[in-house]
Amino acid sequence: MPTLAAPEADRPLVIGLSLSPTWVRAAAWRRPDSRIEEVFDLDFSVDAARRAEAAHLDFVFKPDALTLDPTVLASALGFATLDPTVLLSAVAARTERIGLVTTASATFAPPYLVAREVQSLDRVSRGRAGLNVVMSLGGQENFGRAHMPPSDERFGAAHAWLDDVRALWATFPGEALALDRDTGAFADVSAIHALPDRPGRPRGPIDVPSRRGARIPILQAGGSPAGKDFASQYADAVFAAAATTDSAAAQREDLRARAEARGRAPGDVRVLPGLSLFLAHTRDEAFALHAASLDASDLPQSLAGLSRLLGIDLVALPLDERIPAALAAGLQRDQGPVGAIAALIAAGITPRALVRSAEGAASLHWTVIGTPADAVAQIVARARAGAIDGFIALPAGSWGSFALFLDEVVPALVDAGLFRERYDSATLAGHLGLS
């Protein structure tokens, strides 16, 4: 196990909640209390966000995939979803303090449109917007492309993409607004500028003024070397797949070292593993909840998670044909779950079998199956070991898991001195302790 860096002094855990919604995925939607009829309505997500805000969570986070396999919809929710930025803009009007992290594809989305949408979200939410940057694993058919670019090409293009988005945010600074009724001066146009003229790149200026002193946090997901390099340069937080304490600690130490090598402080990149929570009042009930959820596993969702972890695209492969061994050639065989999966691929496992294997299921996310006290014990242990900076909660199996997490787990973390008792900031950057 690597030498662990202590948590940042006086910094509480960062806790986000996925609005995926994980608690009605797989077979959970069939429960009488699932509210599945409301899943595409605003009130469903607003209720979840308001309850998370009442627990003083840092943010809610809306993933996106930009692709849909209709066959999955025969038995599960799959990737069917509302647009994240549209949804969170509506949630912004019905919440006050919680951060709102939308998702945009650096592979497909034009940087000007993303910059405009996210800066608008930051405006209407009064500083609560965040941007989760993803390199898409599929969906090329929806953007007029015959093939997905290779992983290295996608990450290489993402650097220029995010540079453009951030530069566009600054082309119309809020400080340029004079709004002087007496003189008739609306704005100081000398402070509003275009970007250099570069082939194939946006010029601006953007048509949405930033807030004064705005700081829109960047999140990123990906465990590949290219993903870590990207995160070390840009990300304020990383949505990580870390099933074990050793894996979480290794990723955190790696990202801290990469950030420091780029001239950033080691703690500038917060590592937030996904935490899948099957919670009930007794362990027997929790294990029954987990077993029920396996009856209709959401294969595309699971394969997408494995693809992010490994840095290879498993989503487009035939489910019942062997994964080409060449895909595993670049994987490190000594990095815990990644090494175990690489060995399975080399032995000829199929995507369907990989998702259902112990190695594949455990590698996706840190998973707690038990009572709220069991969840608290694991979170406290990882935090005090310096293996995490926080986590993104993925309540699973039922709304009951969701409620127990917010009503019992979070207050217990407050009592343990690991989380805030109340908000002391009104912006997402403030919640995260960013300057």
mmCIF file of C-alpha atoms in Angstrom, residues 52-434:
data_model
loop_
_atom_site.group_PDB
_atom_site.id
_atom_site.type_symbol
_atom_site.label_atom_id
_atom_site.label_comp_id
_atom_site.label_asym_id
_atom_site.label_seq_id
_atom_site.Cartn_x
_atom_site.Cartn_y
_atom_site.Cartn_z
ATOM 1 C CA ALA A 52 -29.451 16.840 -0.817
ATOM 2 C CA GLU A 53 -29.395 20.589 -0.154
ATOM 3 C CA ALA A 54 -31.106 20.082 3.203
ATOM 4 C CA ALA A 55 -28.180 17.792 4.089
ATOM 5 C CA HIS A 56 -25.760 20.545 2.936
ATOM 6 C CA LEU A 57 -24.128 18.465 0.219
ATOM 7 C CA ASP A 58 -21.627 20.270 -2.005
ATOM 8 C CA PHE A 59 -23.321 19.510 -5.303
ATOM 9 C CA VAL A 60 -25.607 17.374 -7.388
ATOM 10 C CA PHE A 61 -24.058 15.957 -10.511
ATOM 11 C CA LYS A 62 -25.808 14.990 -13.766
ATOM 12 C CA PRO A 63 -23.939 12.544 -16.039
ATOM 13 C CA ASP A 64 -24.638 12.289 -19.758
ATOM 14 C CA ALA A 65 -23.894 9.767 -22.523
ATOM 15 C CA LEU A 66 -25.274 11.229 -25.808
ATOM 16 C CA THR A 67 -26.232 7.755 -26.999
ATOM 17 C CA LEU A 68 -29.106 5.335 -26.447
ATOM 18 C CA ASP A 69 -29.452 1.612 -27.078
ATOM 19 C CA PRO A 70 -33.211 1.080 -27.495
ATOM 20 C CA THR A 71 -32.926 -2.638 -26.722
ATOM 21 C CA VAL A 72 -31.948 -1.818 -23.133
ATOM 22 C CA LEU A 73 -35.229 0.027 -22.650
ATOM 23 C CA ALA A 74 -37.088 -3.262 -22.865
ATOM 24 C CA SER A 75 -36.250 -3.874 -19.204
ATOM 25 C CA ALA A 76 -34.329 -0.929 -17.706
ATOM 26 C CA LEU A 77 -33.763 2.821 -17.810
ATOM 27 C CA GLY A 78 -30.403 2.584 -19.561
ATOM 28 C CA PHE A 79 -29.069 5.926 -20.783
ATOM 29 C CA ALA A 80 -32.485 7.554 -21.288
ATOM 30 C CA THR A 81 -32.243 10.967 -19.647
ATOM 31 C CA LEU A 82 -33.051 14.660 -19.753
ATOM 32 C CA ASP A 83 -30.407 17.060 -21.026
ATOM 33 C CA PRO A 84 -28.221 17.834 -17.984
ATOM 34 C CA THR A 85 -27.835 21.583 -18.464
ATOM 35 C CA VAL A 86 -31.524 22.133 -19.194
ATOM 36 C CA LEU A 87 -32.461 20.061 -16.137
ATOM 37 C CA LEU A 88 -30.015 21.782 -13.801
ATOM 38 C CA SER A 89 -31.106 25.223 -14.980
ATOM 39 C CA ALA A 90 -34.622 24.315 -13.849
ATOM 40 C CA VAL A 91 -33.311 22.851 -10.582
ATOM 41 C CA ALA A 92 -31.401 26.102 -10.002
ATOM 42 C CA ALA A 93 -34.661 28.025 -9.776
ATOM 43 C CA ARG A 94 -35.952 25.731 -7.023
ATOM 44 C CA THR A 95 -32.814 25.439 -4.879
ATOM 45 C CA GLU A 96 -30.611 28.035 -3.191
ATOM 46 C CA ARG A 97 -27.187 26.792 -2.148
ATOM 47 C CA ILE A 98 -26.292 23.395 -3.562
ATOM 48 C CA GLY A 99 -23.828 23.204 -6.470
ATOM 49 C CA LEU A 100 -25.041 22.105 -9.905
ATOM 50 C CA VAL A 101 -22.520 20.122 -11.975
ATOM 51 C CA THR A 102 -23.513 19.553 -15.587
ATOM 52 C CA THR A 103 -21.735 17.330 -18.112
ATOM 53 C CA ALA A 104 -20.425 18.166 -21.583
ATOM 54 C CA SER A 105 -18.603 16.064 -24.156
ATOM 55 C CA ALA A 106 -15.229 17.371 -25.262
ATOM 56 C CA THR A 107 -15.499 14.884 -28.134
ATOM 57 C CA PHE A 108 -18.675 16.217 -29.723
ATOM 58 C CA ALA A 109 -19.962 19.453 -28.172
ATOM 59 C CA PRO A 110 -18.827 22.756 -29.739
ATOM 60 C CA PRO A 111 -16.832 24.704 -27.134
ATOM 61 C CA TYR A 112 -18.688 27.965 -27.837
ATOM 62 C CA LEU A 113 -22.078 26.393 -27.096
ATOM 63 C CA VAL A 114 -20.778 24.692 -23.939
ATOM 64 C CA ALA A 115 -19.153 27.907 -22.707
ATOM 65 C CA ARG A 116 -22.387 29.807 -23.331
ATOM 66 C CA GLU A 117 -24.631 27.217 -21.665
ATOM 67 C CA VAL A 118 -22.474 26.723 -18.578
ATOM 68 C CA GLN A 119 -21.867 30.449 -18.082
ATOM 69 C CA SER A 120 -25.645 30.911 -18.363
ATOM 70 C CA LEU A 121 -26.162 28.200 -15.729
ATOM 71 C CA ASP A 122 -23.648 29.952 -13.495
ATOM 72 C CA ARG A 123 -25.563 33.206 -13.964
ATOM 73 C CA VAL A 124 -29.049 31.853 -13.260
ATOM 74 C CA SER A 125 -27.790 29.858 -10.245
ATOM 75 C CA ARG A 126 -25.750 32.783 -8.850
ATOM 76 C CA GLY A 127 -22.433 30.959 -8.969
ATOM 77 C CA ARG A 128 -23.403 27.349 -8.357
ATOM 78 C CA ALA A 129 -22.432 25.866 -11.744
ATOM 79 C CA GLY A 130 -19.722 23.290 -12.336
ATOM 80 C CA LEU A 131 -18.619 21.519 -15.522
ATOM 81 C CA ASN A 132 -17.901 17.799 -15.733
ATOM 82 C CA VAL A 133 -15.763 17.221 -18.850
ATOM 83 C CA VAL A 134 -16.051 13.813 -20.503
ATOM 84 C CA MET A 135 -14.427 12.163 -23.480
ATOM 85 C CA SER A 136 -17.346 10.288 -25.028
ATOM 86 C CA LEU A 137 -17.182 6.519 -25.430
ATOM 87 C CA GLY A 138 -19.952 6.315 -28.005
ATOM 88 C CA GLY A 139 -22.583 8.322 -29.830
ATOM 89 C CA GLN A 140 -20.606 9.125 -32.964
ATOM 90 C CA GLU A 141 -23.636 8.191 -35.061
ATOM 91 C CA ASN A 142 -25.474 11.183 -33.601
ATOM 92 C CA PHE A 143 -22.822 13.623 -34.776
ATOM 93 C CA GLY A 144 -22.296 12.484 -38.347
ATOM 94 C CA ARG A 145 -19.173 10.428 -37.658
ATOM 95 C CA ALA A 146 -18.607 6.918 -38.913
ATOM 96 C CA HIS A 147 -16.111 5.981 -36.204
ATOM 97 C CA MET A 148 -15.060 7.087 -32.735
ATOM 98 C CA PRO A 149 -11.629 8.723 -32.619
ATOM 99 C CA PRO A 150 -9.004 6.698 -30.709
ATOM 100 C CA SER A 151 -8.734 7.383 -26.978
ATOM 101 C CA ASP A 152 -5.426 9.279 -27.221
ATOM 102 C CA GLU A 153 -6.839 11.469 -29.973
ATOM 103 C CA ARG A 154 -9.933 12.244 -27.908
ATOM 104 C CA PHE A 155 -7.864 13.293 -24.900
ATOM 105 C CA GLY A 156 -5.474 15.300 -27.052
ATOM 106 C CA ALA A 157 -8.361 17.256 -28.575
ATOM 107 C CA ALA A 158 -9.912 17.746 -25.131
ATOM 108 C CA HIS A 159 -7.009 19.945 -23.999
ATOM 109 C CA ALA A 160 -7.669 22.494 -26.746
ATOM 110 C CA TRP A 161 -11.429 22.150 -26.224
ATOM 111 C CA LEU A 162 -11.299 23.024 -22.521
ATOM 112 C CA ASP A 163 -8.748 25.783 -23.114
ATOM 113 C CA ASP A 164 -11.262 27.300 -25.540
ATOM 114 C CA VAL A 165 -14.211 26.943 -23.155
ATOM 115 C CA ARG A 166 -12.335 28.632 -20.316
ATOM 116 C CA ALA A 167 -10.960 31.343 -22.572
ATOM 117 C CA LEU A 168 -14.459 32.075 -23.888
ATOM 118 C CA TRP A 169 -15.768 32.501 -20.338
ATOM 119 C CA ALA A 170 -13.291 35.360 -19.941
ATOM 120 C CA THR A 171 -14.109 37.167 -23.198
ATOM 121 C CA PHE A 172 -17.103 38.968 -21.638
ATOM 122 C CA PRO A 173 -16.169 39.635 -18.000
ATOM 123 C CA GLY A 174 -18.918 40.766 -15.680
ATOM 124 C CA GLU A 175 -16.719 43.660 -14.661
ATOM 125 C CA ALA A 176 -17.243 45.135 -18.146
ATOM 126 C CA LEU A 177 -20.864 45.942 -17.336
ATOM 127 C CA ALA A 178 -21.112 49.630 -16.374
ATOM 128 C CA LEU A 179 -24.935 49.962 -16.400
ATOM 129 C CA ASP A 180 -24.689 53.677 -15.730
ATOM 130 C CA ARG A 181 -28.106 55.173 -16.346
ATOM 131 C CA ASP A 182 -26.889 58.738 -15.927
ATOM 132 C CA THR A 183 -24.165 58.589 -18.578
ATOM 133 C CA GLY A 184 -25.781 55.955 -20.748
ATOM 134 C CA ALA A 185 -22.696 53.735 -20.565
ATOM 135 C CA PHE A 186 -23.900 50.136 -20.723
ATOM 136 C CA ALA A 187 -20.508 48.369 -20.852
ATOM 137 C CA ASP A 188 -16.804 49.047 -21.189
ATOM 138 C CA VAL A 189 -16.328 47.513 -24.618
ATOM 139 C CA SER A 190 -12.546 47.645 -24.264
ATOM 140 C CA ALA A 191 -12.835 44.874 -21.659
ATOM 141 C CA ILE A 192 -14.754 42.596 -24.046
ATOM 142 C CA HIS A 193 -12.529 40.792 -26.513
ATOM 143 C CA ALA A 194 -12.344 38.050 -29.113
ATOM 144 C CA LEU A 195 -9.867 35.195 -29.069
ATOM 145 C CA PRO A 196 -7.058 34.936 -31.622
ATOM 146 C CA ASP A 197 -8.106 33.837 -35.097
ATOM 147 C CA ARG A 198 -7.115 30.152 -35.314
ATOM 148 C CA PRO A 199 -8.376 27.676 -37.923
ATOM 149 C CA GLY A 200 -11.210 25.556 -36.588
ATOM 150 C CA ARG A 201 -11.269 27.291 -33.189
ATOM 151 C CA PRO A 202 -13.933 29.617 -31.745
ATOM 152 C CA ARG A 203 -13.288 33.365 -31.609
ATOM 153 C CA GLY A 204 -16.014 34.816 -29.419
ATOM 154 C CA PRO A 205 -16.630 36.958 -27.579
ATOM 155 C CA ILE A 206 -19.281 34.969 -25.776
ATOM 156 C CA ASP A 207 -22.623 36.736 -25.417
ATOM 157 C CA VAL A 208 -23.155 35.902 -21.730
ATOM 158 C CA PRO A 209 -21.274 38.049 -19.198
ATOM 159 C CA SER A 210 -19.533 36.176 -16.431
ATOM 160 C CA ARG A 211 -20.346 36.917 -12.831
ATOM 161 C CA ARG A 212 -17.874 39.228 -11.171
ATOM 162 C CA GLY A 213 -15.029 37.128 -9.826
ATOM 163 C CA ALA A 214 -16.586 33.965 -11.203
ATOM 164 C CA ARG A 215 -14.846 30.608 -10.746
ATOM 165 C CA ILE A 216 -16.579 27.663 -12.417
ATOM 166 C CA PRO A 217 -15.123 24.401 -11.034
ATOM 167 C CA ILE A 218 -14.052 21.637 -13.421
ATOM 168 C CA LEU A 219 -14.686 17.946 -12.769
ATOM 169 C CA GLN A 220 -13.404 15.044 -14.809
ATOM 170 C CA ALA A 221 -13.747 11.266 -14.807
ATOM 171 C CA GLY A 222 -11.196 8.791 -16.081
ATOM 172 C CA GLY A 223 -8.563 6.494 -14.681
ATOM 173 C CA SER A 224 -6.341 6.047 -17.725
ATOM 174 C CA PRO A 225 -2.901 7.711 -17.854
ATOM 175 C CA ALA A 226 -4.231 10.214 -20.408
ATOM 176 C CA GLY A 227 -7.215 10.915 -18.162
ATOM 177 C CA LYS A 228 -5.003 11.480 -15.153
ATOM 178 C CA ASP A 229 -2.752 13.844 -17.096
ATOM 179 C CA PHE A 230 -5.814 15.806 -18.191
ATOM 180 C CA ALA A 231 -7.168 15.940 -14.642
ATOM 181 C CA SER A 232 -3.835 17.001 -13.171
ATOM 182 C CA GLN A 233 -3.777 20.009 -15.470
ATOM 183 C CA TYR A 234 -7.396 21.167 -15.309
ATOM 184 C CA ALA A 235 -9.605 19.408 -12.768
ATOM 185 C CA ASP A 236 -10.636 20.677 -9.374
ATOM 186 C CA ALA A 237 -12.116 17.264 -8.617
ATOM 187 C CA VAL A 238 -11.983 13.809 -10.188
ATOM 188 C CA PHE A 239 -14.855 11.338 -10.215
ATOM 189 C CA ALA A 240 -12.854 8.154 -9.632
ATOM 190 C CA ALA A 241 -13.596 4.439 -9.757
ATOM 191 C CA ALA A 242 -11.860 3.113 -6.651
ATOM 192 C CA ALA A 243 -13.322 -0.077 -5.253
ATOM 193 C CA THR A 244 -10.707 -0.523 -2.536
ATOM 194 C CA THR A 245 -8.835 1.705 -0.125
ATOM 195 C CA ASP A 246 -5.561 0.755 -1.805
ATOM 196 C CA SER A 247 -6.922 1.741 -5.209
ATOM 197 C CA ALA A 248 -8.266 5.053 -3.886
ATOM 198 C CA ALA A 249 -4.988 5.840 -2.134
ATOM 199 C CA ALA A 250 -2.927 4.999 -5.214
ATOM 200 C CA GLN A 251 -5.067 7.190 -7.450
ATOM 201 C CA ARG A 252 -4.991 10.066 -4.987
ATOM 202 C CA GLU A 253 -1.224 9.940 -4.592
ATOM 203 C CA ASP A 254 -0.739 9.654 -8.348
ATOM 204 C CA LEU A 255 -2.962 12.662 -9.073
ATOM 205 C CA ARG A 256 -1.345 14.736 -6.326
ATOM 206 C CA ALA A 257 2.096 14.015 -7.791
ATOM 207 C CA ARG A 258 0.947 14.815 -11.330
ATOM 208 C CA ALA A 259 -0.650 18.079 -10.171
ATOM 209 C CA GLU A 260 2.520 19.092 -8.341
ATOM 210 C CA ALA A 261 4.594 18.324 -11.439
ATOM 211 C CA ARG A 262 2.423 20.807 -13.337
ATOM 212 C CA GLY A 263 3.035 23.534 -10.791
ATOM 213 C CA ARG A 264 -0.214 23.105 -8.899
ATOM 214 C CA ALA A 265 -0.553 22.378 -5.196
ATOM 215 C CA PRO A 266 -1.037 18.635 -4.557
ATOM 216 C CA GLY A 267 -4.410 19.240 -2.926
ATOM 217 C CA ASP A 268 -5.765 21.229 -5.866
ATOM 218 C CA VAL A 269 -7.174 18.018 -7.370
ATOM 219 C CA ARG A 270 -9.728 16.427 -5.084
ATOM 220 C CA VAL A 271 -10.279 12.694 -5.570
ATOM 221 C CA LEU A 272 -13.950 11.745 -5.219
ATOM 222 C CA PRO A 273 -14.607 8.024 -5.697
ATOM 223 C CA GLY A 274 -18.101 6.957 -6.644
ATOM 224 C CA LEU A 275 -19.723 5.296 -3.629
ATOM 225 C CA SER A 276 -22.507 2.845 -4.456
ATOM 226 C CA LEU A 277 -24.758 2.458 -1.430
ATOM 227 C CA PHE A 278 -27.230 -0.386 -0.929
ATOM 228 C CA LEU A 279 -28.586 0.642 2.462
ATOM 229 C CA ALA A 280 -31.264 -0.800 4.722
ATOM 230 C CA HIS A 281 -31.983 -0.992 8.430
ATOM 231 C CA THR A 282 -30.427 -4.464 8.650
ATOM 232 C CA ARG A 283 -27.622 -6.126 6.724
ATOM 233 C CA ASP A 284 -29.905 -8.956 5.637
ATOM 234 C CA GLU A 285 -32.296 -6.432 4.096
ATOM 235 C CA ALA A 286 -29.405 -4.630 2.384
ATOM 236 C CA PHE A 287 -28.040 -7.831 0.842
ATOM 237 C CA ALA A 288 -31.531 -8.746 -0.359
ATOM 238 C CA LEU A 289 -31.792 -5.298 -1.951
ATOM 239 C CA HIS A 290 -28.456 -5.801 -3.680
ATOM 240 C CA ALA A 291 -29.396 -9.273 -4.921
ATOM 241 C CA ALA A 292 -32.644 -7.949 -6.385
ATOM 242 C CA SER A 293 -30.758 -5.259 -8.266
ATOM 243 C CA LEU A 294 -28.632 -7.862 -10.043
ATOM 244 C CA ASP A 295 -31.655 -9.422 -11.711
ATOM 245 C CA ALA A 296 -31.596 -6.807 -14.482
ATOM 246 C CA SER A 297 -28.096 -5.393 -14.541
ATOM 247 C CA ASP A 298 -27.727 -2.320 -16.722
ATOM 248 C CA LEU A 299 -24.997 -3.584 -19.025
ATOM 249 C CA PRO A 300 -24.358 -0.383 -21.011
ATOM 250 C CA GLN A 301 -23.994 1.657 -17.823
ATOM 251 C CA SER A 302 -21.622 -0.895 -16.318
ATOM 252 C CA LEU A 303 -19.555 -1.170 -19.489
ATOM 253 C CA ALA A 304 -19.282 2.612 -19.688
ATOM 254 C CA GLY A 305 -17.946 2.693 -16.144
ATOM 255 C CA LEU A 306 -15.425 -0.038 -16.879
ATOM 256 C CA SER A 307 -14.361 1.816 -20.030
ATOM 257 C CA ARG A 308 -13.676 4.987 -18.013
ATOM 258 C CA LEU A 309 -11.656 2.997 -15.489
ATOM 259 C CA LEU A 310 -9.569 1.169 -18.084
ATOM 260 C CA GLY A 311 -9.255 3.883 -20.712
ATOM 261 C CA ILE A 312 -10.448 1.490 -23.432
ATOM 262 C CA ASP A 313 -13.809 1.392 -25.199
ATOM 263 C CA LEU A 314 -15.875 -1.663 -24.236
ATOM 264 C CA VAL A 315 -19.280 -0.165 -25.004
ATOM 265 C CA ALA A 316 -19.303 -0.846 -28.753
ATOM 266 C CA LEU A 317 -18.083 -4.447 -28.509
ATOM 267 C CA PRO A 318 -20.415 -7.440 -29.052
ATOM 268 C CA LEU A 319 -21.612 -8.512 -25.620
ATOM 269 C CA ASP A 320 -21.008 -12.223 -26.095
ATOM 270 C CA GLU A 321 -17.770 -12.246 -28.080
ATOM 271 C CA ARG A 322 -14.317 -12.279 -26.518
ATOM 272 C CA ILE A 323 -12.801 -8.887 -25.795
ATOM 273 C CA PRO A 324 -9.766 -8.536 -28.100
ATOM 274 C CA ALA A 325 -6.663 -9.236 -26.022
ATOM 275 C CA ALA A 326 -4.874 -6.358 -27.766
ATOM 276 C CA LEU A 327 -7.127 -3.911 -25.908
ATOM 277 C CA ALA A 328 -5.563 -4.984 -22.621
ATOM 278 C CA ALA A 329 -1.981 -4.730 -23.856
ATOM 279 C CA GLY A 330 -1.422 -1.268 -22.371
ATOM 280 C CA LEU A 331 -3.068 -1.921 -19.009
ATOM 281 C CA GLN A 332 -0.892 -2.069 -15.917
ATOM 282 C CA ARG A 333 -1.018 -5.560 -14.435
ATOM 283 C CA ASP A 334 -0.074 -4.416 -10.921
ATOM 284 C CA GLN A 335 -2.775 -1.826 -10.190
ATOM 285 C CA GLY A 336 -5.346 -3.773 -8.218
ATOM 286 C CA PRO A 337 -8.691 -4.143 -10.029
ATOM 287 C CA VAL A 338 -7.220 -2.972 -13.346
ATOM 288 C CA GLY A 339 -4.658 -5.740 -13.278
ATOM 289 C CA ALA A 340 -7.295 -8.340 -12.413
ATOM 290 C CA ILE A 341 -9.469 -7.208 -15.313
ATOM 291 C CA ALA A 342 -6.500 -7.191 -17.699
ATOM 292 C CA ALA A 343 -5.884 -10.828 -16.804
ATOM 293 C CA LEU A 344 -9.520 -11.720 -17.515
ATOM 294 C CA ILE A 345 -9.384 -9.989 -20.902
ATOM 295 C CA ALA A 346 -6.180 -11.816 -21.770
ATOM 296 C CA ALA A 347 -7.947 -15.082 -20.876
ATOM 297 C CA GLY A 348 -10.760 -14.358 -23.339
ATOM 298 C CA ILE A 349 -13.651 -13.009 -21.254
ATOM 299 C CA THR A 350 -16.679 -11.414 -22.962
ATOM 300 C CA PRO A 351 -18.083 -7.969 -22.034
ATOM 301 C CA ARG A 352 -21.227 -9.529 -20.544
ATOM 302 C CA ALA A 353 -19.222 -11.962 -18.433
ATOM 303 C CA LEU A 354 -16.832 -9.211 -17.339
ATOM 304 C CA VAL A 355 -19.658 -7.062 -15.958
ATOM 305 C CA ARG A 356 -21.022 -10.026 -14.025
ATOM 306 C CA SER A 357 -17.620 -11.143 -12.716
ATOM 307 C CA ALA A 358 -16.522 -10.276 -9.195
ATOM 308 C CA GLU A 359 -13.563 -8.338 -10.589
ATOM 309 C CA GLY A 360 -15.693 -6.339 -13.015
ATOM 310 C CA ALA A 361 -18.474 -5.542 -10.573
ATOM 311 C CA ALA A 362 -16.123 -4.592 -7.740
ATOM 312 C CA SER A 363 -13.860 -2.507 -9.936
ATOM 313 C CA LEU A 364 -16.548 -0.050 -10.971
ATOM 314 C CA HIS A 365 -17.078 1.668 -7.664
ATOM 315 C CA TRP A 366 -16.555 1.480 -3.971
ATOM 316 C CA THR A 367 -19.646 -0.408 -2.777
ATOM 317 C CA VAL A 368 -21.248 -0.642 0.652
ATOM 318 C CA ILE A 369 -23.998 -3.208 1.207
ATOM 319 C CA GLY A 370 -25.263 -2.828 4.746
ATOM 320 C CA THR A 371 -26.652 -0.399 7.285
ATOM 321 C CA PRO A 372 -25.995 3.342 7.506
ATOM 322 C CA ALA A 373 -23.547 2.582 10.323
ATOM 323 C CA ASP A 374 -21.612 0.273 7.998
ATOM 324 C CA ALA A 375 -21.380 3.044 5.411
ATOM 325 C CA VAL A 376 -20.222 5.580 7.979
ATOM 326 C CA ALA A 377 -17.537 3.218 9.269
ATOM 327 C CA GLN A 378 -16.084 2.716 5.775
ATOM 328 C CA ILE A 379 -16.180 6.415 4.899
ATOM 329 C CA VAL A 380 -14.525 7.405 8.181
ATOM 330 C CA ALA A 381 -11.833 4.762 7.732
ATOM 331 C CA ARG A 382 -10.931 5.925 4.220
ATOM 332 C CA ALA A 383 -11.016 9.586 5.170
ATOM 333 C CA ARG A 384 -8.783 9.138 8.196
ATOM 334 C CA ALA A 385 -6.405 7.015 6.142
ATOM 335 C CA GLY A 386 -6.007 9.913 3.711
ATOM 336 C CA ALA A 387 -7.301 7.818 0.817
ATOM 337 C CA ILE A 388 -10.110 10.167 -0.288
ATOM 338 C CA ASP A 389 -11.001 13.850 -0.410
ATOM 339 C CA GLY A 390 -14.690 13.029 -0.491
ATOM 340 C CA PHE A 391 -17.012 10.966 -2.657
ATOM 341 C CA ILE A 392 -19.943 11.073 -5.051
ATOM 342 C CA ALA A 393 -22.880 9.190 -3.591
ATOM 343 C CA LEU A 394 -24.629 6.652 -5.824
ATOM 344 C CA PRO A 395 -27.536 5.404 -3.691
ATOM 345 C CA ALA A 396 -28.717 2.145 -5.224
ATOM 346 C CA GLY A 397 -31.548 -0.332 -5.107
ATOM 347 C CA SER A 398 -34.323 1.930 -3.818
ATOM 348 C CA TRP A 399 -35.375 5.372 -2.641
ATOM 349 C CA GLY A 400 -34.820 3.878 0.806
ATOM 350 C CA SER A 401 -31.054 3.813 0.195
ATOM 351 C CA PHE A 402 -31.259 7.438 -0.940
ATOM 352 C CA ALA A 403 -33.161 8.502 2.194
ATOM 353 C CA LEU A 404 -30.946 6.573 4.617
ATOM 354 C CA PHE A 405 -27.837 8.130 3.091
ATOM 355 C CA LEU A 406 -29.095 11.684 3.551
ATOM 356 C CA ASP A 407 -30.967 11.181 6.825
ATOM 357 C CA GLU A 408 -28.478 8.996 8.693
ATOM 358 C CA VAL A 409 -25.096 8.698 6.974
ATOM 359 C CA VAL A 410 -24.480 12.397 6.333
ATOM 360 C CA PRO A 411 -25.460 13.534 9.893
ATOM 361 C CA ALA A 412 -23.140 10.877 11.308
ATOM 362 C CA LEU A 413 -20.270 12.281 9.214
ATOM 363 C CA VAL A 414 -21.067 15.721 10.626
ATOM 364 C CA ASP A 415 -20.896 14.267 14.155
ATOM 365 C CA ALA A 416 -17.532 12.688 13.262
ATOM 366 C CA GLY A 417 -16.172 16.111 12.282
ATOM 367 C CA LEU A 418 -15.783 15.129 8.624
ATOM 368 C CA PHE A 419 -18.529 17.211 7.054
ATOM 369 C CA ARG A 420 -20.103 20.633 7.446
ATOM 370 C CA GLU A 421 -23.062 21.240 9.725
ATOM 371 C CA ARG A 422 -24.340 24.058 7.525
ATOM 372 C CA TYR A 423 -23.369 25.962 4.381
ATOM 373 C CA ASP A 424 -20.914 28.815 4.834
ATOM 374 C CA SER A 425 -20.836 29.729 1.134
ATOM 375 C CA ALA A 426 -23.377 30.391 -1.590
ATOM 376 C CA THR A 427 -21.277 29.191 -4.564
ATOM 377 C CA LEU A 428 -19.879 25.852 -5.662
ATOM 378 C CA ALA A 429 -16.355 27.256 -5.731
ATOM 379 C CA GLY A 430 -16.887 28.410 -2.161
ATOM 380 C CA HIS A 431 -18.142 24.994 -1.068
ATOM 381 C CA LEU A 432 -15.009 23.416 -2.559
ATOM 382 C CA GLY A 433 -12.690 25.966 -0.936
ATOM 383 C CA LEU A 434 -11.457 27.354 -4.272
#
